Short mmCIF file of C-alpha atoms and ligand atoms in Angstrom, two decimals:
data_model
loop_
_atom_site.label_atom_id
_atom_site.label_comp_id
_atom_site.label_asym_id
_atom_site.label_seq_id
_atom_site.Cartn_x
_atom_site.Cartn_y
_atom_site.Cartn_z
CA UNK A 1333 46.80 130.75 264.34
CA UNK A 1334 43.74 129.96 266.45
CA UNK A 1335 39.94 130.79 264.91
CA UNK A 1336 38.68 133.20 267.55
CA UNK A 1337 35.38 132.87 269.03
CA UNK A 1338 33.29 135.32 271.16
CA UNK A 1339 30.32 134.64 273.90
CA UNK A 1340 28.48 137.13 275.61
CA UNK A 1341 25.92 136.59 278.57
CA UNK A 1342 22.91 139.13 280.03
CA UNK A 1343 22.24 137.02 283.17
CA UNK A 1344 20.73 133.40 284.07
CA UNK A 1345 18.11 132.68 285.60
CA UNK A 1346 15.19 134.65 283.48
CA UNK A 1347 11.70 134.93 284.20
CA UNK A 1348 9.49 132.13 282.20
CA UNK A 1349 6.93 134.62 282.19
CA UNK A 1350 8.97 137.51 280.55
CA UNK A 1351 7.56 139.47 278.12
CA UNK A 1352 7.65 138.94 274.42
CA UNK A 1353 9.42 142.48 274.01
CA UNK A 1354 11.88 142.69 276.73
CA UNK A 1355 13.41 139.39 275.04
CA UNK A 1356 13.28 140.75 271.86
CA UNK A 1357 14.62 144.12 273.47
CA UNK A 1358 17.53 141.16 274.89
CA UNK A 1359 18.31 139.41 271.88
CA UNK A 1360 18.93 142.71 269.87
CA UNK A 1361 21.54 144.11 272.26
CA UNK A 1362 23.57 140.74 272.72
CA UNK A 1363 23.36 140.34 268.70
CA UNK A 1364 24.84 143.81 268.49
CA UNK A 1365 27.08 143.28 270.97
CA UNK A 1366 28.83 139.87 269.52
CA UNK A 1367 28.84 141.87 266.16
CA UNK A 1368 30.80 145.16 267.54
CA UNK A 1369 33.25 142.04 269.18
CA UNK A 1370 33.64 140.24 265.97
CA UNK A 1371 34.42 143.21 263.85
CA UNK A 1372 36.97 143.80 266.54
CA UNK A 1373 38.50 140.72 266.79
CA UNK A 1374 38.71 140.59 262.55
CA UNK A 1375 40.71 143.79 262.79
CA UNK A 1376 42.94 141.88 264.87
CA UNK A 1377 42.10 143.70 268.37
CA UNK A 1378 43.45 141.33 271.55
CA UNK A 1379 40.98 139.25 273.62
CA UNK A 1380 41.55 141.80 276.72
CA UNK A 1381 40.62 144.83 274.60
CA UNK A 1382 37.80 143.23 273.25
CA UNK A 1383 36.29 141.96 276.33
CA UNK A 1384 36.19 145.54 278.24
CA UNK A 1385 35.08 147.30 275.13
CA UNK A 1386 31.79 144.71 274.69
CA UNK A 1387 31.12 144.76 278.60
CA UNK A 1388 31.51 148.67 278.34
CA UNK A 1389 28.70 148.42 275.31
CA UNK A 1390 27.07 146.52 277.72
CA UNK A 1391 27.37 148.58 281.27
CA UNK A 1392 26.15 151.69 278.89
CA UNK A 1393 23.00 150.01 277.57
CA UNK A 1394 20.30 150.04 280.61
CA UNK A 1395 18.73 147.03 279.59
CA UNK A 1396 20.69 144.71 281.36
CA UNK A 1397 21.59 145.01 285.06
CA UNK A 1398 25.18 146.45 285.11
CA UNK A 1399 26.40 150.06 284.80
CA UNK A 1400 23.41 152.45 283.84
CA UNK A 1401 20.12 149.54 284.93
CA UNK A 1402 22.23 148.42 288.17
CA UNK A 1403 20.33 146.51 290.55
CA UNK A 1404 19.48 148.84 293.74
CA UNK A 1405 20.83 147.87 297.38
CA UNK A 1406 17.89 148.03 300.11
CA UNK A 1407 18.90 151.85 300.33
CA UNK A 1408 18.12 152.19 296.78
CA UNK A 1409 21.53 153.30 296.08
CA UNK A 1410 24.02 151.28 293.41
CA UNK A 1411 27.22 149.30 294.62
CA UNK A 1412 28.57 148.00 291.23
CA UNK A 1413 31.38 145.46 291.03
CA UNK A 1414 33.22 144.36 287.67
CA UNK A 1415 36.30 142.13 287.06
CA UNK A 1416 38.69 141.47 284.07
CA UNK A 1417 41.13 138.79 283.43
CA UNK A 1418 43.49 138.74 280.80
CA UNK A 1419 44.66 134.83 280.46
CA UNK A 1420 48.25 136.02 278.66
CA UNK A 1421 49.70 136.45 282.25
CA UNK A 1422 47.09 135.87 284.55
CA UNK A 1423 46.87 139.40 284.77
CA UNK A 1424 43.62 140.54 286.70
CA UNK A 1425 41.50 143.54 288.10
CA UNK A 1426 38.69 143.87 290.15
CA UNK A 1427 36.32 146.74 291.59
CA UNK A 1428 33.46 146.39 294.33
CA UNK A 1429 31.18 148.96 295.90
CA UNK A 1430 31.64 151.86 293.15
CA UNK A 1431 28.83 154.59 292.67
CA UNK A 1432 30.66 156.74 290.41
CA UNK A 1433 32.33 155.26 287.73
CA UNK A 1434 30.32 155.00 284.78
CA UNK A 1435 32.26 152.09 282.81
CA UNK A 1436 33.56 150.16 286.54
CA UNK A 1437 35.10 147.24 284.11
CA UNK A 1438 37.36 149.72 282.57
CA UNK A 1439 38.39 151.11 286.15
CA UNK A 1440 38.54 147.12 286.75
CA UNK A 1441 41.39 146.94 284.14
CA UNK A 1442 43.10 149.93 285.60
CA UNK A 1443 43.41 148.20 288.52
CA UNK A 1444 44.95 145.39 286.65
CA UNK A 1445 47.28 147.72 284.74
CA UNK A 1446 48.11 150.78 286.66
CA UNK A 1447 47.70 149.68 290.25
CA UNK A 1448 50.27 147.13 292.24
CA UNK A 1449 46.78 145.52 293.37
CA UNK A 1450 44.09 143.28 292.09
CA UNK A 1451 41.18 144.23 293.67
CA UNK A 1452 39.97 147.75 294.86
CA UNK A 1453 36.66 148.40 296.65
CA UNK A 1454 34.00 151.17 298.17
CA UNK A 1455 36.10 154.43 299.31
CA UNK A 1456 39.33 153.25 298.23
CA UNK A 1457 38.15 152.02 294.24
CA UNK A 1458 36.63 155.60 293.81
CA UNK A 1459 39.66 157.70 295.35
CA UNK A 1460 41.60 155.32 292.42
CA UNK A 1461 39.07 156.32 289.87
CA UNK A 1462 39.46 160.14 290.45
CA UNK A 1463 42.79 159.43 290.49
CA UNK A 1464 42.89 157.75 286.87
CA UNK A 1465 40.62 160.00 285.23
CA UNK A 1466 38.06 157.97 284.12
CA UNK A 1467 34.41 159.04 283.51
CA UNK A 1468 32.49 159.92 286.63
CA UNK A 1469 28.85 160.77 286.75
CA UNK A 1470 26.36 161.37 289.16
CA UNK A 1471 24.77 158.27 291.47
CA UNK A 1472 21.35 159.06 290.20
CA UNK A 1473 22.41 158.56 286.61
CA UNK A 1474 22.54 154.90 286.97
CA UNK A 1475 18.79 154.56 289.06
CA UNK A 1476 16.24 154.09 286.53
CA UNK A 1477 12.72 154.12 286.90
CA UNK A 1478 12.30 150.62 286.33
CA UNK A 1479 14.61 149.64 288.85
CA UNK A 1480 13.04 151.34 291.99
CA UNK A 1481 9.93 150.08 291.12
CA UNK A 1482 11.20 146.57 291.02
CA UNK A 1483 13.13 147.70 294.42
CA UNK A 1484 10.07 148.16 296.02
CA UNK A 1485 8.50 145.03 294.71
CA UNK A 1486 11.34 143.44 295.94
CA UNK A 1487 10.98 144.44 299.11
CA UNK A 1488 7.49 143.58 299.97
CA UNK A 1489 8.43 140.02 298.11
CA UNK A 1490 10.95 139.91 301.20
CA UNK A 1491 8.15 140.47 303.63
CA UNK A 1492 6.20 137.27 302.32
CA UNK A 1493 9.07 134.88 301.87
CA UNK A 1494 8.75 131.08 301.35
CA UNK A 1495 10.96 128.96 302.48
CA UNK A 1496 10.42 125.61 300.91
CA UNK A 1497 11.81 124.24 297.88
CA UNK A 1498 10.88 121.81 295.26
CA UNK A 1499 11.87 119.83 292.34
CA UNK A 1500 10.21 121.53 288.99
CA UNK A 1501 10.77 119.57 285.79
CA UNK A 1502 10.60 120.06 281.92
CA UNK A 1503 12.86 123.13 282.11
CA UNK A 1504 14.80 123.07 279.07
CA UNK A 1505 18.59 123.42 279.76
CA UNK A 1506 21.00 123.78 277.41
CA UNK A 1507 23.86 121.86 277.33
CA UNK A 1508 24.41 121.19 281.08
CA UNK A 1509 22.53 119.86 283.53
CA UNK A 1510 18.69 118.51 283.50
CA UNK A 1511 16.28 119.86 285.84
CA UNK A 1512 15.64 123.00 287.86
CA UNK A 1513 15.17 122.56 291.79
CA UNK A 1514 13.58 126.40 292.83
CA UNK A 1515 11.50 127.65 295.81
CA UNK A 1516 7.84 127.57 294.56
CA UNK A 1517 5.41 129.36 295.79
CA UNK A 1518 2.19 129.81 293.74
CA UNK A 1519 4.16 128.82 290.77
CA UNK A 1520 6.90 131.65 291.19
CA UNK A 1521 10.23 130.66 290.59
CA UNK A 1522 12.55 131.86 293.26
CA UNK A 1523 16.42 133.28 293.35
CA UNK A 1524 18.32 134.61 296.81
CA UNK A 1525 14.78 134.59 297.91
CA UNK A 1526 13.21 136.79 295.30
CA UNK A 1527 10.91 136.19 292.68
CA UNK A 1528 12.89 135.63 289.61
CA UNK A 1529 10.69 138.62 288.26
CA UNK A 1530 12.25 141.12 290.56
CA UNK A 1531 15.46 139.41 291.72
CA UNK A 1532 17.23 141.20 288.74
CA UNK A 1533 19.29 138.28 287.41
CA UNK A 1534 20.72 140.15 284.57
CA UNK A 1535 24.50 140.68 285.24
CA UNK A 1536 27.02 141.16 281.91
CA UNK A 1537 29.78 139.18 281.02
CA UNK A 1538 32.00 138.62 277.92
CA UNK A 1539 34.91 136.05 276.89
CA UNK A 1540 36.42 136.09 274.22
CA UNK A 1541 39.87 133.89 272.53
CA UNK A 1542 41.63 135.61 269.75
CA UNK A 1543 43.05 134.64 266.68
CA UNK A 1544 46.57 134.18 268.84
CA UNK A 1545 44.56 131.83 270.91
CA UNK A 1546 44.86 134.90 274.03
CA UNK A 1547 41.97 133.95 276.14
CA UNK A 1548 40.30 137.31 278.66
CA UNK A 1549 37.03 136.95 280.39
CA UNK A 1550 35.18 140.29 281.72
CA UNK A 1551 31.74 140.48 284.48
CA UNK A 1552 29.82 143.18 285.30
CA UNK A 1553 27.01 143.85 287.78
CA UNK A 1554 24.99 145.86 289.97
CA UNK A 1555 24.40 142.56 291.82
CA UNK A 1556 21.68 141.41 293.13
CA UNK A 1557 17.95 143.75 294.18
CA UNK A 1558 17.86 144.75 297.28
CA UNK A 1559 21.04 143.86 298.51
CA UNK A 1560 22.53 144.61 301.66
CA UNK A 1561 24.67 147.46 301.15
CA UNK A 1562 28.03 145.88 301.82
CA UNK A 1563 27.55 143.01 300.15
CA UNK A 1564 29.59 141.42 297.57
CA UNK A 1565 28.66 138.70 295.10
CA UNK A 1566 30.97 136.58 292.54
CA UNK A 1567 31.09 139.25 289.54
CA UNK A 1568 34.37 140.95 290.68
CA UNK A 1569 35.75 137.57 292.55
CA UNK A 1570 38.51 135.85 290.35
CA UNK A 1571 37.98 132.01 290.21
CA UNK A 1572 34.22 132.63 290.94
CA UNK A 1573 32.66 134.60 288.82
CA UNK A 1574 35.70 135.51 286.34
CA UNK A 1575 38.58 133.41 285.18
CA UNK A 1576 40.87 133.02 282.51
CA UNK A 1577 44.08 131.28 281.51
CA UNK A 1578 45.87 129.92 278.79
CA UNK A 1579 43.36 126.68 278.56
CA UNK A 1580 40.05 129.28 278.50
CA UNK A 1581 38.39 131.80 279.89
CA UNK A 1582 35.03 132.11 281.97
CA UNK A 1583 31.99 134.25 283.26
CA UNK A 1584 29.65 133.17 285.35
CA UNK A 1585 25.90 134.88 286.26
CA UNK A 1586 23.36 134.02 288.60
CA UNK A 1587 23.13 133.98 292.37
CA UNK A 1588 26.37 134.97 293.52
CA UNK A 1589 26.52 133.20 296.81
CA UNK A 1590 26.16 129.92 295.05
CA UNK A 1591 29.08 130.43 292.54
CA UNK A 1592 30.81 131.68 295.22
CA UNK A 1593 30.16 128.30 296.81
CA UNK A 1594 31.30 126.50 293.77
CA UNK A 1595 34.30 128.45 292.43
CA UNK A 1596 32.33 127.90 289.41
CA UNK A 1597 34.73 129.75 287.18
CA UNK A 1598 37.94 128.18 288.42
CA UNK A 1599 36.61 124.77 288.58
CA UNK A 1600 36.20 124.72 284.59
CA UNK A 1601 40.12 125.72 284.10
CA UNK A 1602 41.01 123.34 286.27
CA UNK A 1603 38.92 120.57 285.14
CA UNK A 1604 41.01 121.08 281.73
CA UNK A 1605 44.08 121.92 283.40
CA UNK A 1606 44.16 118.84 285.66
CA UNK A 1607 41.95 116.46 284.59
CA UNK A 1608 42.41 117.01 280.43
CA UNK A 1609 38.63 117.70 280.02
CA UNK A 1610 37.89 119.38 276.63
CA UNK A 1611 36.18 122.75 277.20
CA UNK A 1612 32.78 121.46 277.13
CA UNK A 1613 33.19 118.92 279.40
CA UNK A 1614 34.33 120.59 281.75
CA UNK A 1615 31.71 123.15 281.88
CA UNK A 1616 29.56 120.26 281.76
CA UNK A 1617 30.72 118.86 285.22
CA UNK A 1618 31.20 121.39 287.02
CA UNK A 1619 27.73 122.81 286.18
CA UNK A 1620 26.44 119.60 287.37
CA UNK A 1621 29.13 118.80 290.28
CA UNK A 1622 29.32 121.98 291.71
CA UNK A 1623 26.37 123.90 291.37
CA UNK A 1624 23.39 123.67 293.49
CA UNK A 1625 20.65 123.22 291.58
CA UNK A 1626 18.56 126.00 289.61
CA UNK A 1627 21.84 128.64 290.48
CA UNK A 1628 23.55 129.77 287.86
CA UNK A 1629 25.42 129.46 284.31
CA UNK A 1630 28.22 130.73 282.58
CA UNK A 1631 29.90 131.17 279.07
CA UNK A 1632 33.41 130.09 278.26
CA UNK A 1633 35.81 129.92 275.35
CA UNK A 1634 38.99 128.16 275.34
CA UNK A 1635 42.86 128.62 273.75
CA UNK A 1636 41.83 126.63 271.03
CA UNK A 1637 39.01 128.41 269.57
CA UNK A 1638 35.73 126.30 271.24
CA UNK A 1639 32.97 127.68 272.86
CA UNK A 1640 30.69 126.92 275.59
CA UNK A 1641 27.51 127.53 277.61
CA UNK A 1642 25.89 125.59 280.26
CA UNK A 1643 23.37 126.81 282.82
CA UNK A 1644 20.71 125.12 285.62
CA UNK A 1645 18.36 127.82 285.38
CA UNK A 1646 15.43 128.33 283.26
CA UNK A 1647 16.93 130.26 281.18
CA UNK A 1648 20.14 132.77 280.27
CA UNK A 1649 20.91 135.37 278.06
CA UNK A 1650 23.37 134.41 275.55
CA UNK A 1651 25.13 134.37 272.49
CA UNK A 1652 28.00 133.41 270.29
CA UNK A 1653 30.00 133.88 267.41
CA UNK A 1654 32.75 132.61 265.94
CA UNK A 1655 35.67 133.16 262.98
CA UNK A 1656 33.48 130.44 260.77
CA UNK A 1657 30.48 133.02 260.45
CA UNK A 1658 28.66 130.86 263.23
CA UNK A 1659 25.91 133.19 265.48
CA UNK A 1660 23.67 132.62 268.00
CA UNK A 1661 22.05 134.40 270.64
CA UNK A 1662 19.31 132.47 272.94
CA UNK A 1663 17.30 132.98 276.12
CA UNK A 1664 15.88 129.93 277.05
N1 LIG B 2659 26.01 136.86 290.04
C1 LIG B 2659 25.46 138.16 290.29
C2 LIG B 2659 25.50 138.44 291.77
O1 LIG B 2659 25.21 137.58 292.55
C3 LIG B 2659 24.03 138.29 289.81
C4 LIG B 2659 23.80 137.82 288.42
O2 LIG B 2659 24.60 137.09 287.85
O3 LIG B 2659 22.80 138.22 287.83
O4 LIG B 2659 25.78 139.56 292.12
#
């Protein structure tokens, strides 16, 4: 018998400047979140059911950018993606480019279980969702308010782009690397280009080892504001964004083409894999090996019941939980 342990992520690379409420607003729906996970995994539930059902909590809830709160492409329409892995297996699932599908990490695990693919995209992803059954609802049902204003912002953000990039100091990481390299311009932190403010850096992701030591890791995003329609980011790409295995699982948030880059995800199984690096440690390295500065973090757990976090950002969403009553969710 393993302890299990949960972790739970709402994006990296959050504004310094956000407001007082919205992190409140944060912290209250990852709490819940790791709670409806560890009542689960107390009743016994497998790693794999517990990951979609928290990144389904998760896609449902607008306040984070995933399902319902996507981020917008330039057209202002939304082109989720999700992933799941279950480590028992290797088993996997992926979606891209779906507009339809209101829970797209539960067509994700369809894909895994009921197609002879792994990864299904645009045309092709919804045909399969019809198909399956799942819950459809209308495109406009995931554009809030909120998010075509910050479209729009985005967009004339585009127009006055900086290009130059500079060392900031005295961010406080947490357990990974020091520093934070980010464009600056006027003091505003930049991602893909975008003010952190508007770049919409709040993808979901969940991983989860259960008290059989079964590791699954889930991701799910609208990707990034303003996107080109077309494109896809590290959320639904197995070994970048989402990974799991018997040695641990792992999600990954923040600018996609970066993880992408790094095989971020990946990396940390094979670190322990390969090299024998406790969980950790290996997150450790290949936060600071891999990963260009100021990019990205991730959450991991591994077979035997540890749990992780590193990030080079400013700041993720996060939180954990584990068998020994231990909880915490932080931002910065
Ligand atoms: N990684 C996501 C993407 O690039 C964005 C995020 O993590 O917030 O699509």
């Amino acid at each position: 018998m393993v302890s299990w342990a949960i972790a739970v992520h709402g994006g990296a690379g959050v504004d310094p400047a956000l407001p007082v409420e919205r992190q409140e607003e944060a912290r209250r729906v990852l709490e819940r979140c790791l709670q409806m996970g560890a009542t689960a995994l107390r009743a016994g539930l497998a790693a794999v059911d517990v990951v979609e059902m928290v990144v389904r909590e998760l896609e449902t809830d607008p306040v984070f950018n995933s399902g319902r709160g996507s981020a917008l492409t330039r057209k202002g329409t939304v082109e989720m993606e999700a992933s799941i892995m279950d480590g028992r297996g290797r088993r996997c699932g992926a979606v891209s480019g779906i507009s339809t599908v209101k829970n797209p990490v539960s067509l994700a695990r369809l894909v895994m279980e009921r197609s002879p693919h792994s990864y299904l995209a645009f045309d092709g992803a919804e045909d399969f969702a019809r198909d399956q059954g799942v819950e459809l609802v209308d495109n406009s049902y995931f554009i809030t308010e909120e998010n075509v204003g910050m479209l729009k912002l985005a967009k004339e953000a585009n127009s006055i782009m900086f290009d130059y990039r500079v060392p900031l100091t005295g961010a406080d990481t947490c357990s990974a690397s020091a520093g934070l390299v980010g464009a600056k311009a006027e003091g505003v932190l930049q991602m893909n280009g975008l003010p952190i403010s508007i770049y919409a850096p709040e993808t979901v992701g969940c991983v989860v080892v259960d008290c059989s030591g079964g590791c699954a890791a889930a991701t799910s995003t609208g990707g990034l504001m303003n996107k080109m329609n077309g494109r896809i980011g590290d959320s639904p790409l197995i070994g970048s964004g989402t990974y799991a295995c018997d040695a641990c699982a792992v999600s990954c948030t923040g600018e996609g083409e970066a993880i992408i880059r790094s095989t971020l995800a990946r990396d940390v199984a094979a670190l322990m894999e390969y090299k024998g690096l406790g969980l950790q440690e290996a997150v450790d390295y290949a936060v600071k090996e891999r990963l260009d500065e100021g990019k990205a973090g991730l959450i991991a757990v591994s077979g035997n019941g540890e749990v992780a976090i590193g990030f080079n950002t400013v700041g993720m969403f996060r939180g954990c939980a584990t068998e020994e009553g231990f909880m915490e969710v932080g931002i910065w």
